[in-house]
PDB file of C-alpha atoms in Angstrom:
ATOM      1  CA  UNK A   1     -12.001 -13.579  -0.282  1.00  0.00           C
ATOM      2  CA  UNK A   2     -13.641 -10.414  -1.212  1.00  0.00           C
ATOM      3  CA  UNK A   3     -11.433  -7.401  -0.300  1.00  0.00           C
ATOM      4  CA  UNK A   4     -10.299  -4.085  -1.852  1.00  0.00           C
ATOM      5  CA  UNK A   5      -6.603  -4.090  -2.687  1.00  0.00           C
ATOM      6  CA  UNK A   6      -4.090  -2.103  -0.845  1.00  0.00           C
ATOM      7  CA  UNK A   7      -3.167   1.215  -2.554  1.00  0.00           C
ATOM      8  CA  UNK A   8       0.181   2.963  -2.390  1.00  0.00           C
ATOM      9  CA  UNK A   9       0.268   6.473  -3.742  1.00  0.00           C
ATOM     10  CA  UNK A  10       3.492   7.790  -5.171  1.00  0.00           C
ATOM     11  CA  UNK A  11       4.010  11.530  -5.909  1.00  0.00           C
ATOM     12  CA  UNK A  12       6.903  13.023  -7.870  1.00  0.00           C
ATOM     13  CA  UNK A  13       7.406  16.434  -8.928  1.00  0.00           C
ATOM     14  CA  UNK A  14      10.199  18.267 -10.704  1.00  0.00           C
ATOM     15  CA  UNK A  15      11.638  21.643 -10.470  1.00  0.00           C
ATOM     16  CA  UNK A  16      11.096  23.817 -13.576  1.00  0.00           C
ATOM     17  CA  UNK A  17      12.945  27.095 -13.763  1.00  0.00           C
ATOM     18  CA  UNK A  18      12.493  30.291 -15.763  1.00  0.00           C
ATOM     19  CA  UNK A  19      15.138  29.300 -18.289  1.00  0.00           C
ATOM     20  CA  UNK A  20      12.734  26.368 -19.207  1.00  0.00           C
ATOM     21  CA  UNK A  21      15.133  23.791 -17.886  1.00  0.00           C
ATOM     22  CA  UNK A  22      13.674  20.876 -16.091  1.00  0.00           C
ATOM     23  CA  UNK A  23      15.463  19.537 -12.948  1.00  0.00           C
ATOM     24  CA  UNK A  24      14.395  16.475 -11.238  1.00  0.00           C
ATOM     25  CA  UNK A  25      14.160  16.551  -7.445  1.00  0.00           C
ATOM     26  CA  UNK A  26      16.978  14.139  -7.212  1.00  0.00           C
ATOM     27  CA  UNK A  27      19.288  17.269  -7.793  1.00  0.00           C
ATOM     28  CA  UNK A  28      17.403  19.463  -5.333  1.00  0.00           C
ATOM     29  CA  UNK A  29      16.693  19.804  -1.674  1.00  0.00           C
ATOM     30  CA  UNK A  30      12.894  18.988  -1.567  1.00  0.00           C
ATOM     31  CA  UNK A  31       9.922  18.954   0.880  1.00  0.00           C
ATOM     32  CA  UNK A  32       6.353  17.933   0.874  1.00  0.00           C
ATOM     33  CA  UNK A  33       3.422  19.179   2.940  1.00  0.00           C
ATOM     34  CA  UNK A  34      -0.296  18.708   3.048  1.00  0.00           C
ATOM     35  CA  UNK A  35      -2.370  21.612   4.361  1.00  0.00           C
ATOM     36  CA  UNK A  36       0.825  23.195   5.755  1.00  0.00           C
ATOM     37  CA  UNK A  37       1.942  20.078   7.595  1.00  0.00           C
ATOM     38  CA  UNK A  38       5.412  18.892   6.812  1.00  0.00           C
ATOM     39  CA  UNK A  39       5.434  15.340   5.389  1.00  0.00           C
ATOM     40  CA  UNK A  40       5.905  12.556   6.379  1.00  0.00           C
ATOM     41  CA  UNK A  41       3.695  13.081   9.139  1.00  0.00           C
ATOM     42  CA  UNK A  42       2.691   9.562   9.650  1.00  0.00           C
ATOM     43  CA  UNK A  43       4.301   5.978   9.384  1.00  0.00           C
ATOM     44  CA  UNK A  44       2.319   5.493   6.157  1.00  0.00           C
ATOM     45  CA  UNK A  45       4.333   8.231   4.435  1.00  0.00           C
ATOM     46  CA  UNK A  46       7.868   8.158   3.219  1.00  0.00           C
ATOM     47  CA  UNK A  47      10.060  10.557   1.259  1.00  0.00           C
ATOM     48  CA  UNK A  48      12.641   8.609  -0.667  1.00  0.00           C
ATOM     49  CA  UNK A  49      16.146   9.664  -1.632  1.00  0.00           C
ATOM     50  CA  UNK A  50      14.897  10.159  -5.270  1.00  0.00           C
ATOM     51  CA  UNK A  51      12.382  12.756  -4.259  1.00  0.00           C
ATOM     52  CA  UNK A  52       9.280  10.564  -4.514  1.00  0.00           C
ATOM     53  CA  UNK A  53       6.766  10.790  -1.721  1.00  0.00           C
ATOM     54  CA  UNK A  54       5.011   7.378  -1.192  1.00  0.00           C
ATOM     55  CA  UNK A  55       1.812   6.938   0.980  1.00  0.00           C
ATOM     56  CA  UNK A  56       0.727   3.390   1.906  1.00  0.00           C
ATOM     57  CA  UNK A  57      -2.583   2.231   2.928  1.00  0.00           C
ATOM     58  CA  UNK A  58      -4.349   5.147   1.314  1.00  0.00           C
ATOM     59  CA  UNK A  59      -7.848   6.365   2.645  1.00  0.00           C
ATOM     60  CA  UNK A  60     -10.149   9.064   1.569  1.00  0.00           C
ATOM     61  CA  UNK A  61     -10.205  10.513   5.220  1.00  0.00           C
ATOM     62  CA  UNK A  62      -6.432  10.618   5.748  1.00  0.00           C
ATOM     63  CA  UNK A  63      -5.062  11.184   2.197  1.00  0.00           C
ATOM     64  CA  UNK A  64      -7.425  13.148   0.055  1.00  0.00           C
ATOM     65  CA  UNK A  65      -6.538  16.836  -0.563  1.00  0.00           C
ATOM     66  CA  UNK A  66      -3.852  19.221  -1.722  1.00  0.00           C
ATOM     67  CA  UNK A  67      -0.166  18.196  -1.458  1.00  0.00           C
ATOM     68  CA  UNK A  68       2.581  20.822  -1.978  1.00  0.00           C
ATOM     69  CA  UNK A  69       6.107  20.105  -3.186  1.00  0.00           C
ATOM     70  CA  UNK A  70       8.876  22.610  -2.644  1.00  0.00           C
ATOM     71  CA  UNK A  71      12.240  22.312  -4.127  1.00  0.00           C
ATOM     72  CA  UNK A  72      15.519  24.193  -3.675  1.00  0.00           C
ATOM     73  CA  UNK A  73      18.508  23.658  -5.918  1.00  0.00           C
ATOM     74  CA  UNK A  74      22.125  24.216  -5.158  1.00  0.00           C
ATOM     75  CA  UNK A  75      22.071  27.716  -6.606  1.00  0.00           C
ATOM     76  CA  UNK A  76      19.111  28.800  -4.296  1.00  0.00           C
ATOM     77  CA  UNK A  77      16.563  28.650  -6.906  1.00  0.00           C
ATOM     78  CA  UNK A  78      13.151  27.150  -5.837  1.00  0.00           C
ATOM     79  CA  UNK A  79      10.000  25.918  -7.290  1.00  0.00           C
ATOM     80  CA  UNK A  80       6.578  25.009  -5.776  1.00  0.00           C
ATOM     81  CA  UNK A  81       3.970  22.602  -7.167  1.00  0.00           C
ATOM     82  CA  UNK A  82       0.596  21.902  -5.743  1.00  0.00           C
ATOM     83  CA  UNK A  83      -0.833  18.360  -6.507  1.00  0.00           C
ATOM     84  CA  UNK A  84      -4.697  17.984  -6.022  1.00  0.00           C
ATOM     85  CA  UNK A  85      -5.598  14.322  -5.016  1.00  0.00           C
ATOM     86  CA  UNK A  86      -9.248  12.974  -5.100  1.00  0.00           C
ATOM     87  CA  UNK A  87      -9.793   9.588  -3.627  1.00  0.00           C
ATOM     88  CA  UNK A  88     -12.216   7.315  -5.305  1.00  0.00           C
ATOM     89  CA  UNK A  89     -13.376   3.771  -4.665  1.00  0.00           C
ATOM     90  CA  UNK A  90     -11.552   0.616  -5.589  1.00  0.00           C
ATOM     91  CA  UNK A  91     -13.084  -2.382  -7.363  1.00  0.00           C
ATOM     92  CA  UNK A  92     -13.891  -5.504  -5.597  1.00  0.00           C
ATOM     93  CA  UNK A  93     -14.898  -8.956  -6.990  1.00  0.00           C
ATOM     94  CA  UNK A  94     -15.843 -12.477  -5.755  1.00  0.00           C
ATOM     95  CA  UNK A  95     -16.513 -15.534  -7.633  1.00  0.00           C
ATOM     96  CA  UNK A  96     -18.797 -18.386  -6.555  1.00  0.00           C
ATOM     97  CA  UNK A  97     -18.143 -21.878  -8.233  1.00  0.00           C
ATOM     98  CA  UNK A  98     -20.026 -25.021  -7.359  1.00  0.00           C
ATOM     99  CA  UNK A  99     -17.596 -27.984  -7.436  1.00  0.00           C
ATOM    100  CA  UNK A 100     -20.137 -30.827  -7.245  1.00  0.00           C
ATOM    101  CA  UNK A 101     -23.875 -31.173  -7.191  1.00  0.00           C
ATOM    102  CA  UNK A 102     -26.717 -32.383  -9.247  1.00  0.00           C
ATOM    103  CA  UNK A 103     -28.629 -29.848 -11.486  1.00  0.00           C
ATOM    104  CA  UNK A 104     -30.640 -27.876 -11.583  1.00  0.00           C
ATOM    105  CA  UNK A 105     -28.488 -25.696  -9.383  1.00  0.00           C
ATOM    106  CA  UNK A 106     -29.508 -22.041  -8.332  1.00  0.00           C
ATOM    107  CA  UNK A 107     -26.938 -19.489  -7.270  1.00  0.00           C
ATOM    108  CA  UNK A 108     -27.850 -16.393  -5.153  1.00  0.00           C
ATOM    109  CA  UNK A 109     -25.982 -13.719  -3.639  1.00  0.00           C
ATOM    110  CA  UNK A 110     -26.793 -12.030  -0.328  1.00  0.00           C
ATOM    111  CA  UNK A 111     -25.408  -9.100   1.559  1.00  0.00           C
ATOM    112  CA  UNK A 112     -25.720  -9.118   5.400  1.00  0.00           C
ATOM    113  CA  UNK A 113     -28.426 -11.932   4.949  1.00  0.00           C
ATOM    114  CA  UNK A 114     -30.417  -9.964   2.484  1.00  0.00           C
ATOM    115  CA  UNK A 115     -30.828 -10.806  -1.325  1.00  0.00           C
ATOM    116  CA  UNK A 116     -28.886  -8.621  -3.555  1.00  0.00           C
ATOM    117  CA  UNK A 117     -31.256  -7.193  -6.267  1.00  0.00           C
ATOM    118  CA  UNK A 118     -30.485  -5.558  -9.638  1.00  0.00           C
ATOM    119  CA  UNK A 119     -31.228  -2.130  -8.166  1.00  0.00           C
ATOM    120  CA  UNK A 120     -28.209  -2.680  -5.649  1.00  0.00           C
ATOM    121  CA  UNK A 121     -26.003   0.423  -5.939  1.00  0.00           C
ATOM    122  CA  UNK A 122     -23.015  -0.328  -7.992  1.00  0.00           C
ATOM    123  CA  UNK A 123     -23.218  -4.137  -7.568  1.00  0.00           C
ATOM    124  CA  UNK A 124     -23.214  -6.199 -10.691  1.00  0.00           C
ATOM    125  CA  UNK A 125     -23.967 -10.083 -10.656  1.00  0.00           C
ATOM    126  CA  UNK A 126     -22.872 -12.138 -13.632  1.00  0.00           C
ATOM    127  CA  UNK A 127     -24.156 -15.730 -14.034  1.00  0.00           C
ATOM    128  CA  UNK A 128     -21.391 -17.458 -16.174  1.00  0.00           C
ATOM    129  CA  UNK A 129     -23.039 -20.870 -16.055  1.00  0.00           C
ATOM    130  CA  UNK A 130     -25.320 -22.908 -13.930  1.00  0.00           C
ATOM    131  CA  UNK A 131     -22.315 -23.402 -11.555  1.00  0.00           C
ATOM    132  CA  UNK A 132     -20.450 -20.140 -11.616  1.00  0.00           C
ATOM    133  CA  UNK A 133     -21.403 -16.582 -10.714  1.00  0.00           C
ATOM    134  CA  UNK A 134     -19.404 -13.449 -10.130  1.00  0.00           C
ATOM    135  CA  UNK A 135     -20.223 -10.422  -7.808  1.00  0.00           C
ATOM    136  CA  UNK A 136     -18.350  -7.245  -8.983  1.00  0.00           C
ATOM    137  CA  UNK A 137     -18.380  -3.757  -7.582  1.00  0.00           C
ATOM    138  CA  UNK A 138     -16.680  -1.131  -9.791  1.00  0.00           C
ATOM    139  CA  UNK A 139     -16.183   1.572  -7.249  1.00  0.00           C
ATOM    140  CA  UNK A 140     -16.483   0.622  -3.581  1.00  0.00           C
ATOM    141  CA  UNK A 141     -17.815   2.964  -0.912  1.00  0.00           C
ATOM    142  CA  UNK A 142     -18.656   2.529   2.727  1.00  0.00           C
ATOM    143  CA  UNK A 143     -22.192   1.352   1.870  1.00  0.00           C
ATOM    144  CA  UNK A 144     -20.540  -1.731   0.192  1.00  0.00           C
ATOM    145  CA  UNK A 145     -19.052  -2.830   3.534  1.00  0.00           C
ATOM    146  CA  UNK A 146     -20.630  -5.997   4.810  1.00  0.00           C
ATOM    147  CA  UNK A 147     -20.837  -9.742   4.668  1.00  0.00           C
ATOM    148  CA  UNK A 148     -21.371 -11.276   1.365  1.00  0.00           C
ATOM    149  CA  UNK A 149     -22.680 -14.788   0.920  1.00  0.00           C
ATOM    150  CA  UNK A 150     -23.191 -17.007  -2.235  1.00  0.00           C
ATOM    151  CA  UNK A 151     -25.839 -19.788  -1.747  1.00  0.00           C
ATOM    152  CA  UNK A 152     -26.004 -22.731  -4.133  1.00  0.00           C
ATOM    153  CA  UNK A 153     -29.180 -24.747  -3.969  1.00  0.00           C
ATOM    154  CA  UNK A 154     -30.707 -27.715  -5.791  1.00  0.00           C
ATOM    155  CA  UNK A 155     -33.560 -30.057  -4.824  1.00  0.00           C
ATOM    156  CA  UNK A 156     -31.574 -31.969  -2.242  1.00  0.00           C
ATOM    157  CA  UNK A 157     -29.494 -29.318  -0.478  1.00  0.00           C
ATOM    158  CA  UNK A 158     -28.428 -25.671   0.084  1.00  0.00           C
ATOM    159  CA  UNK A 159     -24.937 -24.619   0.937  1.00  0.00           C
ATOM    160  CA  UNK A 160     -23.224 -21.336   1.184  1.00  0.00           C
ATOM    161  CA  UNK A 161     -19.764 -19.554   1.426  1.00  0.00           C
ATOM    162  CA  UNK A 162     -19.226 -16.042   2.808  1.00  0.00           C
ATOM    163  CA  UNK A 163     -16.759 -13.379   2.902  1.00  0.00           C
ATOM    164  CA  UNK A 164     -16.512  -9.938   4.544  1.00  0.00           C
ATOM    165  CA  UNK A 165     -15.794  -6.771   2.651  1.00  0.00           C
ATOM    166  CA  UNK A 166     -14.471  -3.914   4.716  1.00  0.00           C
ATOM    167  CA  UNK A 167     -13.738  -0.648   2.868  1.00  0.00           C
ATOM    168  CA  UNK A 168     -10.474   0.885   4.017  1.00  0.00           C
ATOM    169  CA  UNK A 169      -8.452   2.047   0.932  1.00  0.00           C
ATOM    170  CA  UNK A 170      -9.147   3.808  -2.241  1.00  0.00           C
ATOM    171  CA  UNK A 171      -7.787   4.550  -5.676  1.00  0.00           C
ATOM    172  CA  UNK A 172      -6.720   7.968  -7.035  1.00  0.00           C
ATOM    173  CA  UNK A 173      -8.258   9.263 -10.216  1.00  0.00           C
ATOM    174  CA  UNK A 174      -8.212  12.945 -10.631  1.00  0.00           C
ATOM    175  CA  UNK A 175      -4.719  14.233 -10.554  1.00  0.00           C
ATOM    176  CA  UNK A 176      -4.245  17.827 -11.443  1.00  0.00           C
ATOM    177  CA  UNK A 177      -1.027  19.726 -11.270  1.00  0.00           C
ATOM    178  CA  UNK A 178      -0.450  23.371 -11.248  1.00  0.00           C
ATOM    179  CA  UNK A 179       3.073  25.012 -11.345  1.00  0.00           C
ATOM    180  CA  UNK A 180       3.945  28.320  -9.580  1.00  0.00           C
ATOM    181  CA  UNK A 181       7.557  29.633 -10.242  1.00  0.00           C
ATOM    182  CA  UNK A 182       8.925  31.421  -7.117  1.00  0.00           C
TER     183      UNK A 182
END
């Protein structure tokens, strides 16, 4: 089956005070927000007792952006951190293997019924042997959604197998942190 994997993002920030002492959020009263909206705001988001914010089923549209973490310790000191998250594409891969058939066998990949060419954006086809081929996409995007088909042909017969790829999650690459002491 050709699918992107499910992504769960985990954010953790710690409190840093002017004395240079670092205090994990497990020892502080903390809160998270995204663009001023207190989190968790959806059922995909959860703040755990150890201070970690997790976001399940991550998407570019719903989860990319700036996240703020504010912590207040028992002495009333606070710290604020902003985490900038950029959502990128996930890899996807499918392998086509011929289990039986007389050579010569020709393997081809189609997307939505059209042959995939070497010029296809971000799609790599590797022919391992006469009976094995892999289709790989390093960073999926919306343009990669569709129905992928592997066809195997010899002089006697052509057969195929298909799988749908739906892009609905992403992987985080750029993770910048800036600390602002209050």
